[in-house]
Tab-separated table of C-alpha atoms in Angstrom:
chain	number	residue	atom	x	y	z
I	1	MET	CA	-93.237	213.435	93.171
I	2	ARG	CA	-90.776	210.722	94.100
I	3	THR	CA	-93.325	208.076	93.190
I	4	HIS	CA	-93.793	209.599	89.727
I	5	LEU	CA	-90.029	209.832	89.260
I	6	PHE	CA	-89.585	206.184	90.280
I	7	LEU	CA	-92.312	205.034	87.881
I	8	TYR	CA	-90.778	207.090	85.084
I	9	LEU	CA	-87.341	205.544	85.612
I	10	LEU	CA	-88.864	202.057	85.811
I	11	VAL	CA	-90.737	202.495	82.539
I	12	LEU	CA	-87.637	203.975	80.917
I	13	SER	CA	-85.439	201.048	82.005
I	14	LEU	CA	-87.989	198.535	80.767
I	15	SER	CA	-88.276	200.285	77.429
I	16	ILE	CA	-84.500	200.286	77.056
I	17	ASP	CA	-84.342	196.568	77.911
I	18	LEU	CA	-87.145	195.713	75.477
I	19	SER	CA	-85.622	197.790	72.715
I	20	SER	CA	-82.252	196.108	73.205
I	21	GLN	CA	-83.916	192.682	73.122
I	22	SER	CA	-85.838	193.622	70.001
I	23	SER	CA	-82.619	194.841	68.417
I	24	ALA	CA	-80.942	191.560	69.257
I	25	ILE	CA	-83.794	189.715	67.607
I	26	ASP	CA	-84.564	191.912	64.600
I	27	ASP	CA	-81.174	193.206	63.461
I	28	PRO	CA	-79.664	190.696	60.985
I	29	MET	CA	-76.010	189.692	61.161
I	30	ASP	CA	-74.264	191.321	58.198
I	31	LEU	CA	-71.506	189.055	56.855
I	32	ARG	CA	-71.078	190.633	53.436
I	33	ASN	CA	-67.788	192.238	54.471
I	34	HIS	CA	-66.407	189.079	56.053
I	35	ASP	CA	-63.315	187.748	54.283
I	36	PHE	CA	-64.087	184.052	53.827
I	37	ASP	CA	-60.762	183.534	52.054
I	38	THR	CA	-58.870	184.441	55.219
I	39	ASP	CA	-61.379	183.035	57.726
I	40	PRO	CA	-63.353	180.396	55.781
I	41	ILE	CA	-65.462	179.062	58.691
I	42	ILE	CA	-67.256	181.224	61.255
I	43	SER	CA	-69.537	180.455	64.172
I	44	LEU	CA	-73.069	181.821	64.279
I	45	ASP	CA	-72.950	182.206	68.055
I	46	GLY	CA	-74.922	184.999	69.623
I	47	GLN	CA	-78.468	186.144	70.152
I	48	TRP	CA	-81.036	184.043	68.328
I	49	SER	CA	-84.785	184.585	68.521
I	50	TYR	CA	-87.031	181.809	69.773
I	51	ALA	CA	-90.705	180.926	69.438
I	52	ASP	CA	-91.908	178.382	71.972
I	53	SER	CA	-94.448	175.650	71.165
I	54	CYS	CA	-94.202	176.227	67.422
I	55	LEU	CA	-92.544	173.998	64.814
I	56	TYR	CA	-93.533	175.659	61.540
I	57	PRO	CA	-91.259	178.672	60.843
I	58	SER	CA	-93.799	180.505	58.672
I	59	GLU	CA	-96.407	180.391	61.450
I	60	CYS	CA	-94.202	181.230	64.454
I	61	ASN	CA	-93.807	184.564	66.198
I	62	PRO	CA	-90.401	184.652	67.901
I	63	THR	CA	-90.420	186.898	70.967
I	64	ILE	CA	-87.591	185.508	73.122
I	65	SER	CA	-83.859	186.152	72.764
I	66	VAL	CA	-81.538	183.219	73.500
I	67	ASP	CA	-77.738	183.238	73.706
I	68	VAL	CA	-76.920	180.314	71.398
I	69	PRO	CA	-75.237	177.937	72.181
I	70	ASN	CA	-74.111	179.176	75.594
I	71	VAL	CA	-77.561	178.946	77.225
I	72	ARG	CA	-80.023	176.104	76.825
I	73	LEU	CA	-83.771	176.452	77.257
I	74	ASP	CA	-83.847	174.265	80.376
I	75	GLU	CA	-81.303	176.654	81.910
I	76	MET	CA	-83.694	179.546	81.217
I	77	GLY	CA	-86.539	177.995	83.192
I	78	PHE	CA	-88.283	176.144	80.375
I	79	PRO	CA	-89.331	172.541	81.110
I	80	SER	CA	-87.025	169.839	79.741
I	81	PHE	CA	-89.751	168.489	77.468
I	82	GLY	CA	-91.200	170.712	74.768
I	83	TYR	CA	-90.736	172.081	71.274
I	84	GLY	CA	-90.058	175.358	69.528
I	85	THR	CA	-88.149	177.099	66.754
I	86	PHE	CA	-84.926	179.128	66.824
I	87	TYR	CA	-84.319	181.894	64.289
I	88	LEU	CA	-81.294	183.771	63.026
I	89	GLU	CA	-81.270	186.183	60.124
I	90	PHE	CA	-77.991	187.073	58.446
I	91	ILE	CA	-76.856	188.765	55.259
I	92	VAL	CA	-74.213	187.174	53.080
I	93	ASP	CA	-73.139	187.207	49.455
I	94	HIS	CA	-75.557	184.654	47.974
I	95	GLU	CA	-73.154	183.846	45.134
I	96	LEU	CA	-70.621	182.297	47.528
I	97	PRO	CA	-70.581	178.457	47.740
I	98	LEU	CA	-71.523	178.226	51.425
I	99	MET	CA	-72.350	175.356	53.757
I	100	LEU	CA	-73.860	175.040	57.223
I	101	LYS	CA	-72.484	172.652	59.828
I	102	VAL	CA	-75.108	171.990	62.498
I	103	PHE	CA	-73.919	170.173	65.603
I	104	ASP	CA	-76.058	167.680	67.517
I	105	GLN	CA	-79.154	169.248	69.134
I	106	PHE	CA	-81.630	168.033	71.783
I	107	SER	CA	-83.023	165.854	70.429
I	108	ALA	CA	-84.891	165.926	67.065
I	109	TYR	CA	-84.506	168.907	64.779
I	110	GLU	CA	-85.252	170.280	61.354
I	111	VAL	CA	-83.306	173.026	59.578
I	112	TYR	CA	-85.044	175.560	57.347
I	113	VAL	CA	-83.514	178.234	55.138
I	114	ASN	CA	-85.895	180.934	53.902
I	115	GLY	CA	-88.837	178.707	54.783
I	116	GLU	CA	-87.539	175.633	52.934
I	117	LEU	CA	-86.621	172.427	54.789
I	118	ILE	CA	-83.028	171.529	53.886
I	119	GLY	CA	-82.180	168.873	56.480
I	120	ASN	CA	-83.351	167.037	59.555
I	121	VAL	CA	-82.271	164.589	62.249
I	122	GLY	CA	-85.112	162.428	63.533
I	123	VAL	CA	-88.662	163.737	63.331
I	124	SER	CA	-89.799	166.841	65.223
I	125	GLY	CA	-93.302	166.768	66.658
I	126	PRO	CA	-95.485	168.512	69.237
I	127	ASP	CA	-95.601	165.467	71.539
I	128	LYS	CA	-93.659	162.338	72.442
I	129	GLU	CA	-95.690	160.080	70.156
I	130	SER	CA	-95.001	162.157	67.040
I	131	THR	CA	-91.319	162.835	67.856
I	132	THR	CA	-88.464	160.547	66.809
I	133	PRO	CA	-85.187	161.668	68.436
I	134	GLY	CA	-81.870	161.443	66.608
I	135	ARG	CA	-78.184	162.000	67.217
I	136	GLN	CA	-76.159	163.245	64.262
I	137	MET	CA	-74.427	166.253	62.703
I	138	LEU	CA	-75.711	167.889	59.547
I	139	TYR	CA	-73.692	169.356	56.684
I	140	LEU	CA	-76.039	171.435	54.557
I	141	PRO	CA	-74.982	173.272	51.370
I	142	LEU	CA	-76.596	176.666	50.782
I	143	HIS	CA	-77.137	176.562	47.048
I	144	ASP	CA	-79.475	178.595	44.842
I	145	LEU	CA	-80.053	181.395	47.340
I	146	SER	CA	-82.313	183.974	45.769
I	147	SER	CA	-81.014	186.921	47.805
I	148	ASP	CA	-78.291	187.937	50.250
I	149	THR	CA	-80.696	187.762	53.198
I	150	VAL	CA	-80.849	184.311	54.799
I	151	ARG	CA	-83.456	183.455	57.410
I	152	LEU	CA	-82.244	180.374	59.218
I	153	ALA	CA	-84.692	178.432	61.400
I	154	ILE	CA	-84.076	175.318	63.518
I	155	ALA	CA	-87.208	173.587	64.812
I	156	ILE	CA	-86.309	171.435	67.813
I	157	SER	CA	-88.486	168.926	69.628
I	158	ASN	CA	-87.416	167.111	72.786
I	159	PHE	CA	-89.381	164.576	74.816
I	160	SER	CA	-86.533	162.313	75.939
I	161	HIS	CA	-83.284	164.077	76.968
I	162	HIS	CA	-83.066	166.080	80.209
I	163	LYS	CA	-81.469	168.943	78.255
I	164	ARG	CA	-83.449	171.084	75.841
I	165	GLY	CA	-82.544	173.595	73.169
I	166	VAL	CA	-79.545	174.224	70.948
I	167	GLY	CA	-76.852	171.935	72.300
I	168	GLY	CA	-74.036	172.735	69.886
I	169	LYS	CA	-72.641	175.333	67.561
I	170	VAL	CA	-73.920	176.236	64.132
I	171	LEU	CA	-71.073	176.996	61.733
I	172	LEU	CA	-71.155	178.761	58.383
I	173	GLY	CA	-68.318	178.579	55.901
I	174	LEU	CA	-67.152	177.995	52.395
I	175	GLU	CA	-68.357	174.572	51.310
I	176	LYS	CA	-64.864	173.462	50.349
I	177	ALA	CA	-63.445	174.479	53.740
I	178	VAL	CA	-66.252	172.853	55.749
I	179	LEU	CA	-65.961	169.578	53.831
I	180	HIS	CA	-62.180	169.664	54.191
I	181	GLN	CA	-62.536	170.067	57.958
I	182	LYS	CA	-65.029	167.184	58.011
I	183	PHE	CA	-62.569	165.031	56.087
I	184	LEU	CA	-59.814	165.804	58.602
I	185	ASP	CA	-62.070	165.142	61.608
I	186	ASP	CA	-63.429	161.886	60.175
I	187	SER	CA	-59.935	160.762	59.136
I	188	TYR	CA	-58.628	161.357	62.644
I	189	ASP	CA	-61.519	159.462	64.220
I	190	MET	CA	-61.211	156.532	61.825
I	191	PHE	CA	-57.420	156.415	62.156
I	192	LEU	CA	-57.490	156.381	65.955
I	193	THR	CA	-60.357	153.863	66.008
I	194	GLY	CA	-58.462	151.522	63.699
I	195	PHE	CA	-55.317	151.996	65.779
I	196	LEU	CA	-57.199	151.091	68.976
I	197	ILE	CA	-58.902	148.042	67.455
I	198	LEU	CA	-55.557	146.722	66.223
I	199	ALA	CA	-54.076	147.464	69.657
I	200	THR	CA	-56.926	145.530	71.277
I	201	PHE	CA	-56.184	142.377	69.263
I	202	PHE	CA	-52.450	142.849	69.813
I	203	PHE	CA	-52.836	143.037	73.598
I	204	LEU	CA	-55.309	140.154	73.656
I	205	GLY	CA	-52.745	138.108	71.739
I	206	LEU	CA	-50.090	139.004	74.299
I	207	PHE	CA	-52.431	138.025	77.124
I	208	PHE	CA	-53.532	134.634	75.789
I	209	ASN	CA	-50.090	133.674	74.446
I	210	GLY	CA	-48.125	134.915	77.427
I	211	ARG	CA	-48.350	134.348	81.163
I	212	GLN	CA	-51.826	135.893	81.254
I	213	ASP	CA	-50.884	139.138	82.970
I	214	TYR	CA	-54.249	140.726	83.769
I	215	ALA	CA	-52.842	144.236	83.352
I	216	ILE	CA	-52.597	143.451	79.628
I	217	LEU	CA	-56.159	142.091	79.524
I	218	TYR	CA	-57.699	145.104	81.267
I	219	PHE	CA	-55.859	147.511	78.985
I	220	ALA	CA	-57.058	145.561	75.934
I	221	LEU	CA	-60.642	145.934	77.167
I	222	PHE	CA	-60.021	149.626	77.833
I	223	THR	CA	-58.807	150.242	74.265
I	224	LEU	CA	-61.819	148.362	72.888
I	225	VAL	CA	-64.478	150.405	74.700
I	226	TYR	CA	-62.555	153.648	74.146
I	227	ALA	CA	-62.509	152.927	70.409
I	228	TYR	CA	-66.285	153.311	70.348
I	229	ARG	CA	-66.010	156.632	72.184
I	230	ILE	CA	-63.878	157.924	69.314
I	231	VAL	CA	-66.065	156.798	66.423
I	232	GLY	CA	-69.521	156.823	68.027
I	233	TRP	CA	-69.511	160.140	69.875
I	234	HIS	CA	-68.746	163.834	69.272
I	235	ASN	CA	-68.582	163.758	65.440
I	236	TYR	CA	-70.811	160.650	65.234
I	237	VAL	CA	-68.853	159.163	62.343
I	238	LEU	CA	-70.357	155.740	62.998
I	239	HIS	CA	-73.869	157.240	62.881
I	240	ASP	CA	-73.108	158.530	59.372
I	241	MET	CA	-72.357	154.977	58.241
I	242	ILE	CA	-74.899	152.988	60.281
I	243	ASN	CA	-78.403	153.987	61.285
I	244	ILE	CA	-78.105	153.380	65.039
I	245	PRO	CA	-81.353	153.793	67.006
I	246	TYR	CA	-81.318	156.778	69.357
I	247	ARG	CA	-81.720	154.766	72.566
I	248	LEU	CA	-79.122	152.162	71.573
I	249	GLY	CA	-76.663	154.904	70.630
I	250	LEU	CA	-77.074	156.536	74.053
I	251	ILE	CA	-76.521	153.195	75.799
I	252	PHE	CA	-73.290	152.623	73.862
I	253	GLU	CA	-72.145	156.217	74.364
I	254	TYR	CA	-72.617	156.317	78.132
I	255	SER	CA	-71.727	152.706	78.959
I	256	THR	CA	-68.390	152.872	77.117
I	257	PHE	CA	-67.609	156.069	79.028
I	258	TYR	CA	-68.212	154.371	82.386
I	259	LEU	CA	-66.514	151.098	81.416
I	260	SER	CA	-63.414	152.997	80.281
I	261	GLY	CA	-62.993	154.237	83.840
I	262	ALA	CA	-63.576	150.770	85.338
I	263	PHE	CA	-61.117	148.958	83.062
I	264	PHE	CA	-58.391	151.578	83.433
I	265	ALA	CA	-58.678	151.494	87.245
I	266	MET	CA	-58.250	147.703	87.224
I	267	TYR	CA	-55.369	148.040	84.783
I	268	LEU	CA	-53.513	150.403	87.102
I	269	GLU	CA	-54.124	148.135	90.079
I	270	LYS	CA	-52.585	145.181	88.246
I	271	LEU	CA	-49.751	147.263	86.765
I	272	PHE	CA	-48.626	148.777	90.086
I	273	PRO	CA	-50.064	146.499	92.801
I	274	HIS	CA	-47.810	147.843	95.555
I	275	GLU	CA	-48.679	151.505	94.887
I	276	ALA	CA	-52.368	151.256	94.013
I	277	PRO	CA	-54.675	151.240	97.064
I	278	ARG	CA	-56.743	148.175	96.242
I	279	VAL	CA	-59.812	149.250	98.190
I	280	LEU	CA	-60.039	152.651	96.493
I	281	THR	CA	-59.387	151.375	92.974
I	282	ARG	CA	-61.969	148.615	93.431
I	283	ILE	CA	-64.542	151.099	94.760
I	284	PHE	CA	-63.986	153.314	91.727
I	285	ALA	CA	-64.213	150.343	89.347
I	286	TYR	CA	-67.384	148.999	90.983
I	287	LEU	CA	-69.002	152.442	90.944
I	288	SER	CA	-68.178	152.762	87.242
I	289	ILE	CA	-69.761	149.381	86.537
I	290	ALA	CA	-72.815	150.363	88.595
I	291	TRP	CA	-73.146	153.543	86.525
I	292	THR	CA	-73.031	151.363	83.408
I	293	PHE	CA	-76.291	149.727	84.480
I	294	SER	CA	-77.855	153.200	84.729
I	295	THR	CA	-77.939	153.229	80.908
I	296	LEU	CA	-80.923	150.874	81.138
I	297	LEU	CA	-82.966	153.607	82.854
I	298	PRO	CA	-85.263	155.993	80.920
I	299	VAL	CA	-83.355	158.463	78.728
I	300	GLN	CA	-84.253	161.507	80.831
I	301	ILE	CA	-82.729	159.852	83.909
I	302	LEU	CA	-79.683	158.187	82.371
I	303	THR	CA	-78.571	161.448	80.705
I	304	GLN	CA	-78.436	163.088	84.137
I	305	PHE	CA	-76.460	160.298	85.807
I	306	ASN	CA	-73.217	161.250	84.069
I	307	ILE	CA	-73.048	164.550	85.994
I	308	PRO	CA	-72.329	163.011	89.446
I	309	TYR	CA	-70.054	160.472	87.758
I	310	LEU	CA	-67.870	163.317	86.481
I	311	TYR	CA	-67.110	164.238	90.101
I	312	ILE	CA	-66.244	160.607	90.845
I	313	LEU	CA	-64.039	160.587	87.743
I	314	LEU	CA	-62.248	163.721	88.942
I	315	VAL	CA	-61.422	161.972	92.222
I	316	GLY	CA	-60.304	158.940	90.226
I	317	ILE	CA	-57.935	161.081	88.155
I	318	PHE	CA	-56.263	162.465	91.277
I	319	LEU	CA	-55.995	158.893	92.606
I	320	MET	CA	-54.453	157.749	89.329
I	321	VAL	CA	-51.868	160.545	89.324
I	322	GLY	CA	-50.989	159.763	92.945
I	323	ILE	CA	-50.432	156.085	92.082
I	324	LEU	CA	-48.163	156.979	89.169
I	325	ILE	CA	-46.108	159.497	91.141
I	326	LYS	CA	-45.622	156.935	93.900
I	327	ALA	CA	-44.602	154.325	91.312
I	328	VAL	CA	-42.058	156.737	89.797
I	329	LEU	CA	-40.595	157.479	93.230
I	330	ASN	CA	-40.343	153.735	93.881
I	331	LYS	CA	-38.659	153.325	90.469
I	332	ARG	CA	-41.140	150.754	89.178
I	333	PRO	CA	-40.590	149.577	85.585
I	334	GLY	CA	-42.661	151.625	83.148
I	335	ALA	CA	-43.765	154.159	85.770
I	336	ARG	CA	-42.238	157.123	83.936
I	337	TYR	CA	-43.871	156.111	80.668
I	338	SER	CA	-47.212	155.849	82.474
I	339	LEU	CA	-46.787	159.309	83.959
I	340	TYR	CA	-45.912	160.796	80.569
I	341	SER	CA	-48.936	159.159	78.958
I	342	VAL	CA	-51.305	160.381	81.658
I	343	MET	CA	-49.941	163.914	81.272
I	344	GLY	CA	-50.983	163.729	77.624
I	345	VAL	CA	-54.511	162.622	78.554
I	346	LEU	CA	-54.779	165.298	81.245
I	347	ALA	CA	-53.851	167.944	78.670
I	348	VAL	CA	-56.693	166.691	76.442
I	349	PHE	CA	-59.110	166.545	79.392
I	350	ILE	CA	-58.307	170.098	80.501
I	351	PHE	CA	-58.497	171.442	76.951
I	352	LYS	CA	-61.852	169.768	76.258
I	353	SER	CA	-63.208	171.040	79.578
I	354	LEU	CA	-62.211	174.602	78.669
I	355	ASN	CA	-63.794	174.117	75.238
I	356	TYR	CA	-67.003	172.865	76.872
I	357	LEU	CA	-67.028	176.035	78.990
I	358	HIS	CA	-66.486	178.105	75.786
I	359	VAL	CA	-63.152	179.424	77.090
I	360	VAL	CA	-61.083	178.135	74.137
I	361	GLU	CA	-61.901	176.919	70.655
I	362	GLU	CA	-61.698	173.233	69.795
I	363	ASN	CA	-58.336	172.096	68.406
I	364	ARG	CA	-58.203	168.533	67.112
I	365	LEU	CA	-54.392	168.562	66.995
I	366	VAL	CA	-54.309	168.770	70.797
I	367	SER	CA	-56.615	165.762	71.045
I	368	ILE	CA	-54.650	163.800	68.445
I	369	ALA	CA	-51.302	164.462	70.143
I	370	GLY	CA	-52.548	163.787	73.675
I	371	GLU	CA	-54.394	160.552	72.880
I	372	LEU	CA	-51.612	159.156	70.686
I	373	ILE	CA	-49.025	159.941	73.373
I	374	PHE	CA	-51.162	158.103	75.901
I	375	PHE	CA	-51.703	154.922	73.889
I	376	ILE	CA	-48.173	154.727	72.459
I	377	PHE	CA	-46.548	154.983	75.893
I	378	GLN	CA	-48.974	152.423	77.332
I	379	ALA	CA	-48.165	150.071	74.454
I	380	LEU	CA	-44.465	150.442	75.250
I	381	ILE	CA	-45.124	149.606	78.898
I	382	LEU	CA	-47.145	146.478	78.156
I	383	SER	CA	-44.689	145.303	75.493
I	384	ARG	CA	-41.929	145.623	78.055
I	385	ILE	CA	-43.960	143.677	80.616
I	386	PHE	CA	-44.580	140.899	78.087
I	387	THR	CA	-40.873	140.754	77.221
I	388	GLU	CA	-39.880	140.562	80.880
I	389	ASN	CA	-42.438	137.815	81.495
I	390	TRP	CA	-41.176	135.899	78.490
I	391	ARG	CA	-37.563	136.189	79.659
I	392	GLN	CA	-38.549	135.077	83.138
I	393	ALA	CA	-40.448	132.083	81.766
I	394	LYS	CA	-37.488	131.152	79.573
I	395	LEU	CA	-35.094	131.403	82.520
I	396	GLU	CA	-37.341	129.241	84.678
I	397	ALA	CA	-37.598	126.651	81.911
I	398	GLU	CA	-33.811	126.546	81.504
I	399	GLN	CA	-33.324	126.190	85.260
I	400	LEU	CA	-35.891	123.360	85.327
I	401	ALA	CA	-34.150	121.604	82.448
I	402	VAL	CA	-30.779	121.852	84.238
I	403	ALA	CA	-32.338	120.516	87.451
I	404	LYS	CA	-33.798	117.500	85.650
I	405	SER	CA	-30.519	116.720	83.949
């Protein structure tokens, strides 16, 4: 009797689980009552259906439910290399001027709406030879919809990156609002990139025309490599203007990340030589440079190397804060400005980490404020150093002239 009861409960629980999964897959998301005037852009996060080893939406039979974008396929036990198609069906007023914003996926993908291909990044294929990976965002207008029901399909093929599946959000919104947000994001990236490039030449001018303070040189190199991080990553503004090969783009993306850490560590050592532990800052800088050479490894390996480096970077951040606090206590010139600037960067780092963990939504104003605070305060510090060096050189020249006379 107990055995029959146990089997009955087991079958019942399985049927409930299967029915809930089927509901998650089959029930379309009804957005007809959503007020796009008040909330013009929404995220299509949630349960998507997935068909493995199938790239043609009309021929696939999705049977798996995936929490997009919170869970990737490799996190669900699928091998890193493979291909398949994600599906989401939603209902929306087809007369609205809508647009999809599809973030970067791993690592070649095609977007279909009601069986029609409307956009792609790279070329999706069933094997490595037929797949061309890409790295770019897509902005796809939904025009001429024949009905309110939209069947969205994203066919993804990956035979290079160690991650697999939907790597970013898929947003739906009024076309005007989505394009306006793109304009703001691109404007911010281009503004900050231009600001950093100008700052690079400014600091290089100070270095070569001054007393060649190496703190100025290292910060100039830091601003240069960080400029690429702004324009060549996240929104991939540079990829919209220049067709950068996938492998070359990854090398630039990861190497500038590692070199930023190396140059900033050397900058701090030269800026506060009495407070910075030379051995530790050099170890961090050398490790960062060593990680830069990892970008020459195969893509599957190099994309995994950044994970242990993040732990090294975390230690480096604590070291950096300790150096600055010690410099403030010792009343070094520019120490307070450095501490203020680092607080701005830490705010950005914490906010982006929480966004990566899907705890908070992305806010570009936080990034703009934090990064501008950082670079403006650092510019003030280095300008002050240059002025002090110039005054000291002038004083020494005057003393030498008096001695000769």
